[in-house]
Each structure stands twice: as structure tokens, then as C-alpha cells.
Amino acid sequence: MPDPHLFSNDDTPAPRARRGRAARSNATGRFERYARHIEEEPWPEDPRPDPATTVIEERPRSILTRNSSPDIGFDRSINPYRGCEHGCIYCYARPTHAWLGFSAGLDFETRLVARPDAPALLDATLRRAGYSPAPIAIGTNTDPYQPVERQRGIMRGILEVLLAHRHPVTVTTKGAAILRDTDILGEMGRQGLAQVAVSLTSLDNALSRSMEPRAAAPGTRLRMIAALARAGCPTGVMLAPLIPALNDHEVERLAEAAATAGASFATHIALRLPLEVKDLFKEWLADAYPQRAARVMRYVREMHGGREYDARWRKRMTGDGVYARLMARRAEAAFARAGLAREGPTLRCDRFAPPPRPGDQLRLAL
């Protein structure tokens, strides 16, 4: 775990839009003993500079995260990075930054943790006696193809290890850096070892730029789908999150555009607002879309029995009630009309075979 004192604990800035950032504030993490708040003078211009991105390195002893949640279709995952510069205001992973002593707000977008030893740790893990292969999910927490990956290359190193071991992987992303790795993902896809889901939330550039400021633009995400599909990697689209009265009206257009680009499967997830995400999202919504804010949150509460979030299994990603069911039916009908399957192909585990290392004794054929 990184030392939180390597980063300064800034006072909470006054809520305002900052260039390239979605969060309007930076409230102290929920596990900190003291909370800080600053009352700023109403100067014509905020003298505080926009926060730059900072990256520190973490060297964990293990790299696979195990999962037993009954409403998630994988049991293991890898996170090359903690925090995410894409800065999606709705990201349900934001609260995890509090475990590092950071804020779920601007800290999550600007104070990143990289794991450069991830490929080597993965190689060692896959070589352990008794290891049983099953698809590894990457991108289910923070995006492995956020901008910092262009310089760090940790995700490419992970894919090289997986290809060498012929180990199956699923990737979820909204980052254009994945285009660099179409060679590996295409080869793995043709062997039945990989599939990718590209997250697509809106075809409206203004909404996307405000809600997910450093993620790839909608048109670029469609080109990502096309490039991966051409390379031979089964590629789908993830409409997540669907936000009532904000982007849910785009479901049919999103499904059609993804299918035209080459997507073969699709899924959707309703807006989730756990812990700090609730206040961060409402703060952004009131600033970016003040005329819609009350309506959006009214529908959100309707989808969760009067609350702003329901953390129960099988409810947290779908919601409940009339509006939630209507939104889900529209998505499923749109997928069916576009010819999109409800899930990607089953990946192969029978090809798993750790490659020999220099100096390893070869087995004799009997």
C-alpha cells in the first residue's frame, strides 16, 4: 500500500468545474481522522491551479484479486492501476481510493498508483503448482487503458504474459490506448482466449466530455470496436451507466452504432451511486445540468425504492421499479434489433500451458 503522506492532503476546494476533471470537490477520505474544509473568498478567479496528475508506484506481493459476488460473472481480476485519470464522475470505484488515504473526488482522478511489477507477478502466479485457469477480468474496477498506460505499458506486459501462457482474459475499457494492443488481442481472440467490451455511454460529445473528461470520445470508441473486431478479437459494447433522463434516451442509437461498428454482443448497467459517489455525482449534475438535476435524481430514487442507491446483490446494477424495468426492456429490445448477443463467446481454458523458461528441464516423451 502506498504511503499517503507521499501526496499532500489538499483542503477541499470550492466546487467548480476544472478543465479536464469531472469531480468538483475533494472531500477528505472517509477513513481519515480529521476532515479539512476551506472557505474561499469570492475572488473573480480561483487562484488555486488545476491539479496535475501524479503517479506513484506500488509493489504488491500478489496481483490477482479474487471475487465471490453472486451477481458478477468472474472470480478473479487484475487492476494495473489504482485511481483513474479518465475521471468518470459516476465511477463506482471512486470509494476505493479512501483505503489509500485519498479522496474519492479529485484525488481519484489525479493521484494514481501504478503497479509496474504486475506482469512478473502474474507470470509467477500462473506457474504455481495447482493453479486452475479461468478468465481473468481486467478493467472491472479502474481502466487499464487510461492515459498513463501509454507511457507505462503495464497492461501490454500483462497481455504478453497471458498470451505466452495461453490464458483467457476479458477486458473492459473506454481508453483509446487499447488500439496499440490490437495485435495481441487479435491473436488471443482468434485462439478463443480474449474478448473486449468497450464502454459507451453517449454519442453526445458534450455530455461525454463533461461526464468522462479524459476518456476517448464517442466516435473514437466506435473506431476501437471496429479495429478490435477486424483484428479478430470478439468485441462487445457495454452501455454503462444508463442514467435516467440524461442518456437513457440514446439506447437505440448506441446499440445500432455499436453493431454497425462491429460489436457482436452487448450489456447494460444502471447508474450506481455508492458511498462518496452519490454526493460527487449530485454536485456535478447540479453544476453541469442544473435544469435536469431534480428530474434525474427523482428517477434514480424511484429505481431504488426511494433511496439513492441499493447495494443488494442483483439490485445494485439494475435497480428496481417501473422506470428500471422500462429502461432494461428498451435496452434488451435495442440489442435484439441490432443483432447483438447478450454475452460474448465462451473463452477457452483448455489451451493453458505455462511456457518453458530458460534453464528449465524439458520433459522426455515416453
CSV table of C-alpha atoms in Angstrom, one decimal:
chain,number,residue,atom,x,y,z
A,1,MET,CA,0.0,0.0,0.0
A,2,PRO,CA,1.5,3.4,-0.9
A,3,ASP,CA,2.3,5.9,1.8
A,4,PRO,CA,-0.5,8.5,1.7
A,5,HIS,CA,2.0,11.1,3.0
A,6,LEU,CA,3.7,11.0,-0.4
A,7,PHE,CA,0.9,13.2,-1.5
A,8,SER,CA,-0.3,16.3,0.2
A,9,ASN,CA,-3.8,16.3,1.6
A,10,ASP,CA,-5.2,19.4,0.0
A,11,ASP,CA,-8.0,21.3,1.6
A,12,THR,CA,-11.4,20.8,-0.1
A,13,PRO,CA,-11.7,23.3,-2.9
A,14,ALA,CA,-14.8,25.2,-3.6
A,15,PRO,CA,-17.0,23.1,-6.0
A,16,ARG,CA,-16.4,24.3,-9.6
A,17,ALA,CA,-15.6,22.8,-13.0
A,18,ARG,CA,-11.9,22.3,-13.6
A,19,ARG,CA,-10.5,21.7,-17.0
A,20,GLY,CA,-10.3,18.0,-17.8
A,21,ARG,CA,-11.7,16.9,-14.5
A,22,ALA,CA,-15.2,15.8,-13.6
A,23,ALA,CA,-15.2,16.0,-9.8
A,24,ARG,CA,-16.0,19.4,-8.4
A,25,SER,CA,-14.6,18.8,-4.9
A,26,ASN,CA,-12.0,16.8,-3.0
A,27,ALA,CA,-13.5,15.9,0.4
A,28,THR,CA,-11.3,14.2,2.9
A,29,GLY,CA,-11.4,10.3,2.7
A,30,ARG,CA,-13.9,8.7,5.0
A,31,PHE,CA,-11.3,6.8,6.9
A,32,GLU,CA,-9.2,9.9,7.9
A,33,ARG,CA,-9.3,11.1,11.4
A,34,TYR,CA,-9.6,14.7,10.6
A,35,ALA,CA,-11.6,16.4,7.8
A,36,ARG,CA,-10.4,19.7,6.3
A,37,HIS,CA,-12.5,22.3,4.7
A,38,ILE,CA,-11.6,25.7,3.3
A,39,GLU,CA,-13.9,28.7,2.9
A,40,GLU,CA,-12.6,30.7,-0.1
A,41,GLU,CA,-13.0,34.4,-0.7
A,42,PRO,CA,-15.2,35.2,-3.7
A,43,TRP,CA,-12.4,36.3,-5.9
A,44,PRO,CA,-13.2,36.8,-9.6
A,45,GLU,CA,-10.8,34.0,-10.5
A,46,ASP,CA,-9.9,31.0,-8.3
A,47,PRO,CA,-6.1,31.4,-7.6
A,48,ARG,CA,-5.7,27.7,-6.9
A,49,PRO,CA,-4.2,25.9,-10.0
A,50,ASP,CA,-6.0,22.9,-11.6
A,51,PRO,CA,-4.5,19.7,-10.1
A,52,ALA,CA,-2.0,17.9,-12.3
A,53,THR,CA,-1.8,14.1,-12.5
A,54,THR,CA,0.7,12.4,-10.2
A,55,VAL,CA,1.7,8.7,-10.3
A,56,ILE,CA,3.4,6.7,-7.6
A,57,GLU,CA,4.4,3.1,-7.8
A,58,GLU,CA,3.0,0.2,-5.6
A,59,ARG,CA,4.7,-3.2,-5.5
A,60,PRO,CA,2.2,-5.6,-4.0
A,61,ARG,CA,3.1,-9.2,-3.2
A,62,SER,CA,0.2,-10.6,-5.3
A,63,ILE,CA,-1.7,-9.4,-8.4
A,64,LEU,CA,-4.9,-11.5,-8.7
A,65,THR,CA,-8.0,-10.1,-6.8
A,66,ARG,CA,-10.5,-12.9,-6.0
A,67,ASN,CA,-14.2,-12.2,-6.2
A,68,SER,CA,-17.2,-14.2,-4.9
A,69,SER,CA,-20.0,-11.8,-5.6
A,70,PRO,CA,-23.1,-13.8,-6.9
A,71,ASP,CA,-24.0,-11.1,-9.4
A,72,ILE,CA,-20.6,-10.9,-11.2
A,73,GLY,CA,-19.6,-13.4,-13.8
A,74,PHE,CA,-15.9,-13.7,-12.9
A,75,ASP,CA,-13.9,-14.9,-9.9
A,76,ARG,CA,-10.6,-13.2,-10.5
A,77,SER,CA,-9.4,-9.9,-11.8
A,78,ILE,CA,-6.3,-7.7,-12.2
A,79,ASN,CA,-6.0,-3.9,-11.6
A,80,PRO,CA,-2.8,-2.5,-13.2
A,81,TYR,CA,-3.7,0.9,-11.7
A,82,ARG,CA,-5.5,2.4,-8.7
A,83,GLY,CA,-7.4,5.6,-9.4
A,84,CYS,CA,-8.3,6.5,-12.9
A,85,GLU,CA,-7.4,9.7,-14.9
A,86,HIS,CA,-10.5,9.2,-17.1
A,87,GLY,CA,-12.3,10.9,-14.2
A,88,CYS,CA,-15.8,9.5,-14.9
A,89,ILE,CA,-18.0,11.2,-12.4
A,90,TYR,CA,-20.2,8.2,-12.0
A,91,CYS,CA,-17.4,5.7,-11.4
A,92,TYR,CA,-18.4,3.2,-8.6
A,93,ALA,CA,-14.7,2.5,-8.0
A,94,ARG,CA,-14.1,6.0,-6.6
A,95,PRO,CA,-14.7,5.0,-2.9
A,96,THR,CA,-11.8,2.5,-3.1
A,97,HIS,CA,-9.4,5.4,-3.1
A,98,ALA,CA,-10.3,6.1,0.5
A,99,TRP,CA,-8.4,2.9,1.5
A,100,LEU,CA,-5.2,4.7,0.4
A,101,GLY,CA,-5.9,7.8,2.5
A,102,PHE,CA,-7.1,9.8,-0.6
A,103,SER,CA,-10.3,11.4,-1.6
A,104,ALA,CA,-12.8,9.8,-3.9
A,105,GLY,CA,-13.1,13.2,-5.6
A,106,LEU,CA,-10.2,14.9,-7.4
A,107,ASP,CA,-7.7,12.6,-5.8
A,108,PHE,CA,-9.2,9.6,-7.6
A,109,GLU,CA,-8.6,11.4,-10.9
A,110,THR,CA,-5.2,12.9,-10.2
A,111,ARG,CA,-3.4,10.8,-7.7
A,112,LEU,CA,-2.8,7.5,-9.4
A,113,VAL,CA,-1.0,4.3,-8.3
A,114,ALA,CA,0.8,2.1,-10.9
A,115,ARG,CA,1.8,-1.5,-10.4
A,116,PRO,CA,4.9,-2.0,-12.6
A,117,ASP,CA,5.5,-5.5,-11.3
A,118,ALA,CA,2.1,-6.8,-12.4
A,119,PRO,CA,3.4,-8.8,-15.4
A,120,ALA,CA,6.1,-10.5,-13.4
A,121,LEU,CA,3.7,-11.3,-10.5
A,122,LEU,CA,1.2,-12.6,-13.0
A,123,ASP,CA,3.8,-14.9,-14.6
A,124,ALA,CA,4.8,-16.3,-11.2
A,125,THR,CA,1.1,-16.8,-10.2
A,126,LEU,CA,0.3,-18.7,-13.4
A,127,ARG,CA,3.3,-21.0,-12.9
A,128,ARG,CA,2.3,-22.1,-9.4
A,129,ALA,CA,1.5,-25.8,-8.9
A,130,GLY,CA,-2.2,-26.4,-8.8
A,131,TYR,CA,-3.2,-23.1,-10.5
A,132,SER,CA,-6.5,-23.7,-12.3
A,133,PRO,CA,-7.2,-21.3,-15.2
A,134,ALA,CA,-10.4,-19.3,-15.6
A,135,PRO,CA,-10.9,-16.0,-17.5
A,136,ILE,CA,-9.2,-13.1,-15.8
A,137,ALA,CA,-11.2,-9.8,-15.9
A,138,ILE,CA,-9.3,-6.6,-16.4
A,139,GLY,CA,-11.0,-3.2,-16.3
A,140,THR,CA,-13.8,-4.0,-13.9
A,141,ASN,CA,-12.6,-1.5,-11.3
A,142,THR,CA,-10.3,1.1,-12.9
A,143,ASP,CA,-9.5,1.3,-16.6
A,144,PRO,CA,-6.3,-0.5,-17.7
A,145,TYR,CA,-6.1,1.8,-20.8
A,146,GLN,CA,-6.3,5.2,-19.0
A,147,PRO,CA,-3.9,7.8,-20.4
A,148,VAL,CA,-1.0,6.8,-18.1
A,149,GLU,CA,-0.8,3.4,-19.8
A,150,ARG,CA,0.7,5.0,-23.0
A,151,GLN,CA,3.9,5.7,-21.0
A,152,ARG,CA,3.8,2.8,-18.5
A,153,GLY,CA,2.8,-0.1,-20.7
A,154,ILE,CA,1.8,-2.3,-17.8
A,155,MET,CA,-1.3,-3.6,-19.5
A,156,ARG,CA,0.6,-4.6,-22.6
A,157,GLY,CA,3.1,-6.5,-20.4
A,158,ILE,CA,0.2,-8.3,-18.7
A,159,LEU,CA,-1.3,-9.3,-22.1
A,160,GLU,CA,2.1,-10.6,-23.3
A,161,VAL,CA,2.2,-12.9,-20.2
A,162,LEU,CA,-1.3,-14.1,-20.8
A,163,LEU,CA,-0.6,-14.8,-24.5
A,164,ALA,CA,2.5,-16.7,-23.6
A,165,HIS,CA,0.6,-18.9,-21.1
A,166,ARG,CA,-2.4,-19.1,-23.5
A,167,HIS,CA,-4.6,-17.9,-20.6
A,168,PRO,CA,-8.1,-16.4,-21.2
A,169,VAL,CA,-8.9,-12.8,-20.5
A,170,THR,CA,-11.8,-10.3,-20.7
A,171,VAL,CA,-11.1,-6.6,-21.0
A,172,THR,CA,-13.4,-3.6,-20.3
A,173,THR,CA,-12.3,-0.2,-21.3
A,174,LYS,CA,-13.1,3.2,-22.7
A,175,GLY,CA,-9.5,4.1,-23.4
A,176,ALA,CA,-8.1,4.6,-26.9
A,177,ALA,CA,-4.7,3.2,-25.8
A,178,ILE,CA,-6.1,-0.3,-26.5
A,179,LEU,CA,-5.6,0.3,-30.2
A,180,ARG,CA,-1.9,-0.2,-29.6
A,181,ASP,CA,-2.6,-3.8,-28.4
A,182,THR,CA,-4.9,-4.9,-31.2
A,183,ASP,CA,-2.0,-7.2,-32.4
A,184,ILE,CA,-2.0,-9.2,-29.1
A,185,LEU,CA,-5.8,-9.1,-28.5
A,186,GLY,CA,-6.4,-10.1,-32.1
A,187,GLU,CA,-4.2,-13.1,-31.8
A,188,MET,CA,-5.7,-14.1,-28.5
A,189,GLY,CA,-9.2,-13.5,-29.8
A,190,ARG,CA,-8.6,-15.8,-32.8
A,191,GLN,CA,-7.4,-18.5,-30.4
A,192,GLY,CA,-10.6,-18.1,-28.2
A,193,LEU,CA,-8.6,-16.6,-25.4
A,194,ALA,CA,-9.8,-12.9,-25.3
A,195,GLN,CA,-12.8,-10.7,-25.7
A,196,VAL,CA,-13.2,-6.9,-25.1
A,197,ALA,CA,-16.2,-4.8,-24.1
A,198,VAL,CA,-16.0,-1.1,-25.0
A,199,SER,CA,-17.9,1.1,-22.6
A,200,LEU,CA,-20.1,3.5,-24.5
A,201,THR,CA,-22.3,6.0,-22.6
A,202,SER,CA,-23.4,8.6,-25.1
A,203,LEU,CA,-23.0,9.8,-28.7
A,204,ASP,CA,-23.2,13.3,-27.5
A,205,ASN,CA,-19.7,14.7,-27.4
A,206,ALA,CA,-20.6,17.5,-24.9
A,207,LEU,CA,-22.2,15.1,-22.4
A,208,SER,CA,-19.3,12.6,-22.7
A,209,ARG,CA,-16.6,15.3,-22.3
A,210,SER,CA,-18.3,16.6,-19.2
A,211,MET,CA,-19.1,13.3,-17.6
A,212,GLU,CA,-15.9,11.4,-18.5
A,213,PRO,CA,-13.5,14.2,-19.4
A,214,ARG,CA,-10.3,12.2,-20.2
A,215,ALA,CA,-11.9,9.1,-21.8
A,216,ALA,CA,-11.9,8.6,-25.5
A,217,ALA,CA,-14.6,10.5,-27.5
A,218,PRO,CA,-17.7,8.5,-28.6
A,219,GLY,CA,-16.5,8.3,-32.2
A,220,THR,CA,-13.1,7.0,-31.1
A,221,ARG,CA,-14.8,4.3,-29.1
A,222,LEU,CA,-16.7,3.2,-32.1
A,223,ARG,CA,-13.4,3.0,-34.0
A,224,MET,CA,-11.9,1.0,-31.2
A,225,ILE,CA,-14.8,-1.6,-31.6
A,226,ALA,CA,-14.2,-1.7,-35.4
A,227,ALA,CA,-10.4,-2.1,-35.1
A,228,LEU,CA,-10.6,-4.9,-32.5
A,229,ALA,CA,-13.3,-6.8,-34.4
A,230,ARG,CA,-11.2,-6.5,-37.6
A,231,ALA,CA,-8.2,-7.9,-35.8
A,232,GLY,CA,-10.2,-11.0,-34.8
A,233,CYS,CA,-11.0,-10.2,-31.2
A,234,PRO,CA,-14.7,-10.7,-30.3
A,235,THR,CA,-15.8,-7.2,-29.2
A,236,GLY,CA,-18.9,-6.0,-27.5
A,237,VAL,CA,-20.4,-2.8,-26.1
A,238,MET,CA,-21.2,-2.0,-22.5
A,239,LEU,CA,-23.9,0.7,-22.1
A,240,ALA,CA,-22.9,1.7,-18.6
A,241,PRO,CA,-24.2,3.5,-16.8
A,242,LEU,CA,-27.6,4.2,-18.1
A,243,ILE,CA,-28.7,7.3,-16.4
A,244,PRO,CA,-32.5,8.2,-16.3
A,245,ALA,CA,-33.4,11.4,-18.1
A,246,LEU,CA,-29.7,12.0,-19.1
A,247,ASN,CA,-28.5,9.3,-21.5
A,248,ASP,CA,-31.1,6.5,-21.4
A,249,HIS,CA,-32.9,8.1,-24.4
A,250,GLU,CA,-29.9,7.1,-26.5
A,251,VAL,CA,-30.1,3.4,-26.0
A,252,GLU,CA,-31.4,2.5,-29.5
A,253,ARG,CA,-28.8,4.8,-31.3
A,254,LEU,CA,-26.0,3.5,-29.1
A,255,ALA,CA,-26.9,-0.2,-29.9
A,256,GLU,CA,-27.2,0.5,-33.6
A,257,ALA,CA,-23.9,2.4,-33.8
A,258,ALA,CA,-22.0,-0.3,-31.9
A,259,ALA,CA,-23.4,-3.1,-34.1
A,260,THR,CA,-22.6,-1.1,-37.2
A,261,ALA,CA,-19.0,-0.7,-36.0
A,262,GLY,CA,-18.6,-4.4,-35.5
A,263,ALA,CA,-19.8,-5.2,-32.0
A,264,SER,CA,-21.2,-8.7,-31.6
A,265,PHE,CA,-22.6,-8.6,-28.0
A,266,ALA,CA,-23.9,-6.1,-25.6
A,267,THR,CA,-24.8,-5.5,-22.0
A,268,HIS,CA,-26.1,-2.6,-19.9
A,269,ILE,CA,-25.8,-1.4,-16.3
A,270,ALA,CA,-27.9,1.2,-14.5
A,271,LEU,CA,-26.3,4.1,-12.6
A,272,ARG,CA,-24.7,3.1,-9.3
A,273,LEU,CA,-24.1,5.7,-6.6
A,274,PRO,CA,-22.3,4.0,-3.6
A,275,LEU,CA,-20.8,5.9,-0.7
A,276,GLU,CA,-19.0,9.1,-1.9
A,277,VAL,CA,-20.1,8.7,-5.5
A,278,LYS,CA,-23.6,9.9,-4.5
A,279,ASP,CA,-22.6,13.4,-3.4
A,280,LEU,CA,-19.9,13.7,-6.2
A,281,PHE,CA,-22.4,12.9,-8.9
A,282,LYS,CA,-25.1,15.2,-7.5
A,283,GLU,CA,-22.6,18.0,-7.2
A,284,TRP,CA,-21.5,17.5,-10.8
A,285,LEU,CA,-25.1,17.2,-12.0
A,286,ALA,CA,-26.3,20.4,-10.3
A,287,ASP,CA,-23.4,22.3,-11.9
A,288,ALA,CA,-23.4,20.7,-15.4
A,289,TYR,CA,-27.1,20.1,-16.0
A,290,PRO,CA,-29.0,22.2,-13.4
A,291,GLN,CA,-32.3,22.1,-15.2
A,292,ARG,CA,-32.3,18.3,-15.3
A,293,ALA,CA,-30.8,17.6,-11.9
A,294,ALA,CA,-34.0,17.3,-9.9
A,295,ARG,CA,-35.7,15.1,-12.5
A,296,VAL,CA,-32.6,12.8,-12.8
A,297,MET,CA,-32.4,12.2,-9.1
A,298,ARG,CA,-36.1,11.7,-8.8
A,299,TYR,CA,-35.9,8.8,-11.2
A,300,VAL,CA,-32.8,7.5,-9.5
A,301,ARG,CA,-34.6,7.3,-6.2
A,302,GLU,CA,-37.6,5.7,-7.9
A,303,MET,CA,-35.3,3.0,-9.2
A,304,HIS,CA,-34.0,2.2,-5.7
A,305,GLY,CA,-37.2,2.2,-3.5
A,306,GLY,CA,-36.9,5.9,-2.5
A,307,ARG,CA,-33.1,5.7,-1.8
A,308,GLU,CA,-30.3,6.9,-4.0
A,309,TYR,CA,-28.6,3.6,-4.0
A,310,ASP,CA,-29.4,0.0,-3.2
A,311,ALA,CA,-26.3,-2.2,-2.6
A,312,ARG,CA,-28.1,-5.5,-2.5
A,313,TRP,CA,-26.9,-8.3,-4.8
A,314,ARG,CA,-28.7,-8.4,-8.2
A,315,LYS,CA,-30.3,-5.0,-7.5
A,316,ARG,CA,-27.2,-2.7,-7.4
A,317,MET,CA,-26.6,-2.9,-11.2
A,318,THR,CA,-30.2,-2.9,-12.4
A,319,GLY,CA,-32.3,-1.0,-9.9
A,320,ASP,CA,-36.0,-1.9,-9.4
A,321,GLY,CA,-39.4,-0.5,-10.1
A,322,VAL,CA,-41.2,0.7,-13.2
A,323,TYR,CA,-38.5,3.0,-14.6
A,324,ALA,CA,-35.8,0.5,-14.1
A,325,ARG,CA,-37.8,-2.2,-15.8
A,326,LEU,CA,-38.7,0.1,-18.7
A,327,MET,CA,-35.0,1.1,-19.2
A,328,ALA,CA,-33.9,-2.6,-19.2
A,329,ARG,CA,-36.6,-3.7,-21.6
A,330,ARG,CA,-35.7,-0.9,-24.0
A,331,ALA,CA,-32.0,-1.9,-23.9
A,332,GLU,CA,-32.8,-5.6,-24.5
A,333,ALA,CA,-35.1,-4.8,-27.4
A,334,ALA,CA,-32.5,-2.5,-28.9
A,335,PHE,CA,-29.8,-5.2,-28.6
A,336,ALA,CA,-32.1,-7.7,-30.3
A,337,ARG,CA,-33.0,-5.4,-33.2
A,338,ALA,CA,-29.3,-4.6,-33.7
A,339,GLY,CA,-28.4,-8.3,-33.7
A,340,LEU,CA,-26.3,-8.1,-30.6
A,341,ALA,CA,-25.9,-11.2,-28.4
A,342,ARG,CA,-26.4,-10.8,-24.6
A,343,GLU,CA,-22.9,-12.1,-23.9
A,344,GLY,CA,-19.6,-12.8,-25.6
A,345,PRO,CA,-18.3,-16.2,-26.6
A,346,THR,CA,-17.1,-18.7,-24.0
A,347,LEU,CA,-13.4,-18.4,-23.7
A,348,ARG,CA,-11.1,-21.4,-23.8
A,349,CYS,CA,-9.2,-22.7,-20.7
A,350,ASP,CA,-8.0,-26.0,-22.3
A,351,ARG,CA,-5.1,-24.3,-24.0
A,352,PHE,CA,-3.5,-23.1,-20.8
A,353,ALA,CA,0.2,-24.1,-20.7
A,354,PRO,CA,2.9,-22.1,-19.0
A,355,PRO,CA,5.8,-21.6,-21.4
A,356,PRO,CA,9.2,-23.1,-20.5
A,357,ARG,CA,11.8,-20.7,-19.1
A,358,PRO,CA,15.5,-20.6,-19.9
A,359,GLY,CA,17.2,-23.3,-18.0
A,360,ASP,CA,14.0,-25.4,-17.4
A,361,GLN,CA,14.5,-29.1,-17.8
A,362,LEU,CA,12.5,-30.4,-20.7
A,363,ARG,CA,10.2,-33.4,-20.2
A,364,LEU,CA,11.0,-36.6,-22.0
A,365,ALA,CA,8.3,-38.0,-24.3
A,366,LEU,CA,7.5,-41.6,-23.2
